Amino acid sequence: MNADEIRARLTDSTQRINGKRDLTPHAKRVMLARAYVEARDALAELREQETKAVVRERQKLERKLFGTTGFNPDPQLIIAKRDADDRAAKYESPADARRALQRAERDGDTILAKAIASRAADWGGDPHWGALVQEYVAERPVEAETLKAMQELPNTDDGVFKLQQAMRYGLAVPDGLGEAHRHQVDGLAQQPLDGDAAA
């Protein structure tokens, strides 16, 4: 069920509950609160699933771009990759890393070149390190496509992404609950209904 369907179901439930004449006002509020909490929690689950899906996709692309994907799983190569990662981690400036990348490319050391590009990517938004990643993928069309796919993914920690999610998965309190705050709605939803329905 998607977000629109969840909201539509809540709207239907709200209309049905508010239309019942055999319920006390308190019973209606409890039932509305339960319907709202169910919808709110379902939307929160969708939101979490979306975030996790983006994170998983980013990790998959990062492994493809910077991991051992494409290397023979020979233990010696895995050791060489770890050694290259250790060496790349020592570069503190983009200039040093760029010189090392150029040497690695000249020498055909693809493992070290990838490790240096990975190190550059770790610096995130720094444009100098970012340019180094672009240099790495410049002559590698497959890696360039992978990097592009990574860059097109939203940053799940970004305020804009979180705001968009809040709008996409937000939910208005239904008619009948008035100005009840979240903790009040949760409290209402947990109240028993025994004896609330009119005979």
mmCIF file of C-alpha atoms in Angstrom:
data_model
loop_
_atom_site.group_PDB
_atom_site.id
_atom_site.type_symbol
_atom_site.label_atom_id
_atom_site.label_comp_id
_atom_site.label_asym_id
_atom_site.label_seq_id
_atom_site.Cartn_x
_atom_site.Cartn_y
_atom_site.Cartn_z
ATOM 1 C CA MET A 1 0.000 0.000 0.000
ATOM 2 C CA ASN A 2 1.388 3.388 -0.978
ATOM 3 C CA ALA A 3 1.089 6.698 0.856
ATOM 4 C CA ASP A 4 -1.955 7.898 -1.087
ATOM 5 C CA GLU A 5 -3.782 4.633 -0.438
ATOM 6 C CA ILE A 6 -2.992 4.848 3.280
ATOM 7 C CA ARG A 7 -4.368 8.386 3.422
ATOM 8 C CA ALA A 8 -7.455 7.384 1.430
ATOM 9 C CA ARG A 9 -8.111 4.519 3.827
ATOM 10 C CA LEU A 10 -7.840 6.903 6.782
ATOM 11 C CA THR A 11 -10.264 9.311 5.092
ATOM 12 C CA ASP A 12 -12.749 6.470 4.566
ATOM 13 C CA SER A 13 -12.362 5.311 8.163
ATOM 14 C CA THR A 14 -12.795 8.870 9.438
ATOM 15 C CA GLN A 15 -16.021 9.343 7.489
ATOM 16 C CA ARG A 16 -17.349 5.980 8.591
ATOM 17 C CA ILE A 17 -16.546 6.587 12.281
ATOM 18 C CA ASN A 18 -17.885 10.143 12.290
ATOM 19 C CA GLY A 19 -21.071 8.885 10.605
ATOM 20 C CA LYS A 20 -21.834 6.296 13.299
ATOM 21 C CA ARG A 21 -24.693 7.377 15.511
ATOM 22 C CA ASP A 22 -24.393 4.534 17.994
ATOM 23 C CA LEU A 23 -21.059 5.738 19.380
ATOM 24 C CA THR A 24 -20.427 8.190 22.177
ATOM 25 C CA PRO A 25 -18.218 11.186 21.302
ATOM 26 C CA HIS A 26 -15.431 9.654 23.382
ATOM 27 C CA ALA A 27 -15.697 6.314 21.557
ATOM 28 C CA LYS A 28 -15.497 8.138 18.238
ATOM 29 C CA ARG A 29 -12.358 9.965 19.359
ATOM 30 C CA VAL A 30 -10.737 6.708 20.462
ATOM 31 C CA MET A 31 -11.574 4.999 17.162
ATOM 32 C CA LEU A 32 -10.383 8.007 15.164
ATOM 33 C CA ALA A 33 -7.164 8.047 17.166
ATOM 34 C CA ARG A 34 -6.610 4.347 16.454
ATOM 35 C CA ALA A 35 -7.227 4.814 12.738
ATOM 36 C CA TYR A 36 -4.904 7.812 12.676
ATOM 37 C CA VAL A 37 -2.106 6.048 14.599
ATOM 38 C CA GLU A 38 -2.359 3.034 12.300
ATOM 39 C CA ALA A 39 -2.086 5.249 9.204
ATOM 40 C CA ARG A 40 0.684 7.381 10.704
ATOM 41 C CA ASP A 41 2.739 4.320 11.626
ATOM 42 C CA ALA A 42 2.204 2.798 8.168
ATOM 43 C CA LEU A 43 3.464 6.011 6.561
ATOM 44 C CA ALA A 44 6.446 6.086 8.919
ATOM 45 C CA GLU A 45 7.254 2.523 7.843
ATOM 46 C CA LEU A 46 7.098 3.539 4.177
ATOM 47 C CA ARG A 47 9.366 6.483 4.914
ATOM 48 C CA GLU A 48 11.875 4.236 6.660
ATOM 49 C CA GLN A 49 11.751 1.726 3.804
ATOM 50 C CA GLU A 50 12.455 4.493 1.294
ATOM 51 C CA THR A 51 15.433 5.750 3.304
ATOM 52 C CA LYS A 52 16.842 2.249 3.699
ATOM 53 C CA ALA A 53 16.411 1.562 -0.011
ATOM 54 C CA VAL A 54 18.399 4.703 -0.891
ATOM 55 C CA VAL A 55 21.140 3.775 1.603
ATOM 56 C CA ARG A 56 21.311 0.200 0.250
ATOM 57 C CA GLU A 57 21.528 1.433 -3.337
ATOM 58 C CA ARG A 58 24.300 3.885 -2.420
ATOM 59 C CA GLN A 59 26.257 1.131 -0.667
ATOM 60 C CA LYS A 60 25.825 -1.171 -3.671
ATOM 61 C CA LEU A 61 27.086 1.510 -6.059
ATOM 62 C CA GLU A 62 29.983 2.407 -3.745
ATOM 63 C CA ARG A 63 31.031 -1.247 -3.630
ATOM 64 C CA LYS A 64 30.828 -1.404 -7.408
ATOM 65 C CA LEU A 65 32.864 1.775 -7.829
ATOM 66 C CA PHE A 66 35.389 1.482 -5.013
ATOM 67 C CA GLY A 67 35.202 -2.081 -3.711
ATOM 68 C CA THR A 68 36.612 -5.326 -4.990
ATOM 69 C CA THR A 69 33.874 -5.819 -7.599
ATOM 70 C CA GLY A 70 35.597 -6.757 -10.822
ATOM 71 C CA PHE A 71 38.694 -8.126 -9.090
ATOM 72 C CA ASN A 72 39.517 -11.784 -9.047
ATOM 73 C CA PRO A 73 38.729 -12.989 -5.495
ATOM 74 C CA ASP A 74 42.310 -14.195 -5.171
ATOM 75 C CA PRO A 75 43.444 -13.764 -1.539
ATOM 76 C CA GLN A 76 46.615 -12.041 -2.756
ATOM 77 C CA LEU A 77 44.563 -9.427 -4.571
ATOM 78 C CA ILE A 78 42.413 -8.870 -1.502
ATOM 79 C CA ILE A 79 45.581 -8.293 0.525
ATOM 80 C CA ALA A 80 46.833 -5.939 -2.175
ATOM 81 C CA LYS A 81 43.530 -4.030 -1.982
ATOM 82 C CA ARG A 82 43.844 -3.633 1.779
ATOM 83 C CA ASP A 83 47.429 -2.459 1.391
ATOM 84 C CA ALA A 84 46.349 0.045 -1.260
ATOM 85 C CA ASP A 85 43.571 1.314 1.020
ATOM 86 C CA ASP A 86 46.112 1.817 3.821
ATOM 87 C CA ARG A 87 48.430 3.728 1.509
ATOM 88 C CA ALA A 88 45.618 5.891 0.121
ATOM 89 C CA ALA A 89 44.423 6.759 3.630
ATOM 90 C CA LYS A 90 47.738 8.511 4.288
ATOM 91 C CA TYR A 91 47.144 11.197 1.658
ATOM 92 C CA GLU A 92 46.003 14.301 3.487
ATOM 93 C CA SER A 93 45.775 16.726 0.569
ATOM 94 C CA PRO A 94 44.157 16.465 -2.856
ATOM 95 C CA ALA A 95 47.465 17.480 -4.466
ATOM 96 C CA ASP A 96 49.350 14.561 -2.882
ATOM 97 C CA ALA A 97 46.539 12.178 -3.760
ATOM 98 C CA ARG A 98 46.446 13.456 -7.347
ATOM 99 C CA ARG A 99 50.174 12.848 -7.823
ATOM 100 C CA ALA A 100 49.783 9.357 -6.367
ATOM 101 C CA LEU A 101 46.799 8.681 -8.630
ATOM 102 C CA GLN A 102 48.750 9.788 -11.682
ATOM 103 C CA ARG A 103 51.646 7.495 -10.699
ATOM 104 C CA ALA A 104 49.279 4.595 -10.130
ATOM 105 C CA GLU A 105 47.615 5.167 -13.503
ATOM 106 C CA ARG A 106 50.985 5.425 -15.221
ATOM 107 C CA ASP A 107 52.154 2.206 -13.591
ATOM 108 C CA GLY A 108 48.891 0.380 -14.349
ATOM 109 C CA ASP A 109 48.190 -0.112 -10.648
ATOM 110 C CA THR A 110 44.403 -0.223 -10.885
ATOM 111 C CA ILE A 111 44.006 -1.344 -7.279
ATOM 112 C CA LEU A 112 45.862 1.671 -5.896
ATOM 113 C CA ALA A 113 44.099 4.028 -8.319
ATOM 114 C CA LYS A 114 40.732 2.768 -7.089
ATOM 115 C CA ALA A 115 41.831 3.104 -3.462
ATOM 116 C CA ILE A 116 42.895 6.710 -4.027
ATOM 117 C CA ALA A 117 39.587 7.504 -5.718
ATOM 118 C CA SER A 118 37.773 5.921 -2.781
ATOM 119 C CA ARG A 119 39.815 8.044 -0.369
ATOM 120 C CA ALA A 120 38.878 11.147 -2.369
ATOM 121 C CA ALA A 121 35.198 10.193 -2.269
ATOM 122 C CA ASP A 122 35.368 9.931 1.521
ATOM 123 C CA TRP A 123 35.875 13.697 1.669
ATOM 124 C CA GLY A 124 32.314 14.177 0.434
ATOM 125 C CA GLY A 125 31.518 17.681 -0.716
ATOM 126 C CA ASP A 126 35.079 19.038 -0.923
ATOM 127 C CA PRO A 127 35.394 20.172 -4.573
ATOM 128 C CA HIS A 128 39.150 19.470 -4.778
ATOM 129 C CA TRP A 129 38.723 15.867 -3.681
ATOM 130 C CA GLY A 130 35.593 15.597 -5.838
ATOM 131 C CA ALA A 131 37.615 16.637 -8.888
ATOM 132 C CA LEU A 132 39.991 13.772 -8.147
ATOM 133 C CA VAL A 133 37.127 11.282 -8.299
ATOM 134 C CA GLN A 134 36.086 12.802 -11.628
ATOM 135 C CA GLU A 135 39.630 12.353 -12.921
ATOM 136 C CA TYR A 136 39.556 8.714 -11.873
ATOM 137 C CA VAL A 137 36.342 7.974 -13.809
ATOM 138 C CA ALA A 138 37.208 10.151 -16.821
ATOM 139 C CA GLU A 139 38.643 7.258 -18.841
ATOM 140 C CA ARG A 140 36.399 4.617 -17.296
ATOM 141 C CA PRO A 141 32.888 4.758 -18.789
ATOM 142 C CA VAL A 142 31.425 2.043 -16.534
ATOM 143 C CA GLU A 143 32.765 3.732 -13.398
ATOM 144 C CA ALA A 144 31.557 7.108 -14.700
ATOM 145 C CA GLU A 145 28.020 5.726 -15.045
ATOM 146 C CA THR A 146 28.212 4.258 -11.549
ATOM 147 C CA LEU A 147 29.389 7.578 -10.123
ATOM 148 C CA LYS A 148 26.604 9.406 -11.952
ATOM 149 C CA ALA A 149 24.036 6.999 -10.495
ATOM 150 C CA MET A 150 25.492 7.616 -7.013
ATOM 151 C CA GLN A 151 25.334 11.377 -7.451
ATOM 152 C CA GLU A 152 21.700 11.189 -8.566
ATOM 153 C CA LEU A 153 20.694 9.462 -5.344
ATOM 154 C CA PRO A 154 19.378 11.803 -2.649
ATOM 155 C CA ASN A 155 21.435 12.386 0.476
ATOM 156 C CA THR A 156 19.318 10.865 3.243
ATOM 157 C CA ASP A 157 20.982 13.139 5.828
ATOM 158 C CA ASP A 158 20.169 16.283 3.870
ATOM 159 C CA GLY A 159 17.556 18.641 5.295
ATOM 160 C CA VAL A 160 15.858 19.053 1.914
ATOM 161 C CA PHE A 161 15.438 15.282 1.535
ATOM 162 C CA LYS A 162 14.002 15.048 5.045
ATOM 163 C CA LEU A 163 11.614 17.923 4.348
ATOM 164 C CA GLN A 164 10.469 16.265 1.117
ATOM 165 C CA GLN A 165 9.903 13.026 3.000
ATOM 166 C CA ALA A 166 7.958 14.846 5.711
ATOM 167 C CA MET A 167 5.678 16.263 3.015
ATOM 168 C CA ARG A 168 5.406 12.960 1.148
ATOM 169 C CA TYR A 169 4.604 10.927 4.264
ATOM 170 C CA GLY A 170 2.906 13.560 6.401
ATOM 171 C CA LEU A 171 -0.601 13.046 7.703
ATOM 172 C CA ALA A 172 -3.214 15.498 8.915
ATOM 173 C CA VAL A 173 -5.107 14.720 12.100
ATOM 174 C CA PRO A 174 -8.618 13.641 11.049
ATOM 175 C CA ASP A 175 -11.782 15.611 11.758
ATOM 176 C CA GLY A 176 -13.089 14.692 15.151
ATOM 177 C CA LEU A 177 -9.760 14.772 16.958
ATOM 178 C CA GLY A 178 -9.570 18.548 16.900
ATOM 179 C CA GLU A 179 -6.277 20.037 18.021
ATOM 180 C CA ALA A 180 -5.075 16.922 19.832
ATOM 181 C CA HIS A 181 -1.301 16.654 20.057
ATOM 182 C CA ARG A 182 0.567 13.516 19.066
ATOM 183 C CA HIS A 183 1.014 12.233 22.631
ATOM 184 C CA GLN A 184 -2.681 12.864 23.284
ATOM 185 C CA VAL A 185 -3.654 10.940 20.154
ATOM 186 C CA ASP A 186 -1.403 8.046 21.153
ATOM 187 C CA GLY A 187 -2.971 8.057 24.607
ATOM 188 C CA LEU A 188 -6.487 8.073 23.165
ATOM 189 C CA ALA A 189 -5.692 5.198 20.818
ATOM 190 C CA GLN A 190 -4.622 3.053 23.760
ATOM 191 C CA GLN A 191 -7.807 3.567 25.757
ATOM 192 C CA PRO A 192 -10.208 0.625 25.923
ATOM 193 C CA LEU A 193 -13.572 0.970 24.240
ATOM 194 C CA ASP A 194 -15.549 -1.379 26.507
ATOM 195 C CA GLY A 195 -18.736 0.370 27.525
ATOM 196 C CA ASP A 196 -18.180 3.373 25.247
ATOM 197 C CA ALA A 197 -20.632 2.241 22.558
ATOM 198 C CA ALA A 198 -24.213 3.132 23.262
ATOM 199 C CA ALA A 199 -26.594 0.227 23.725
#
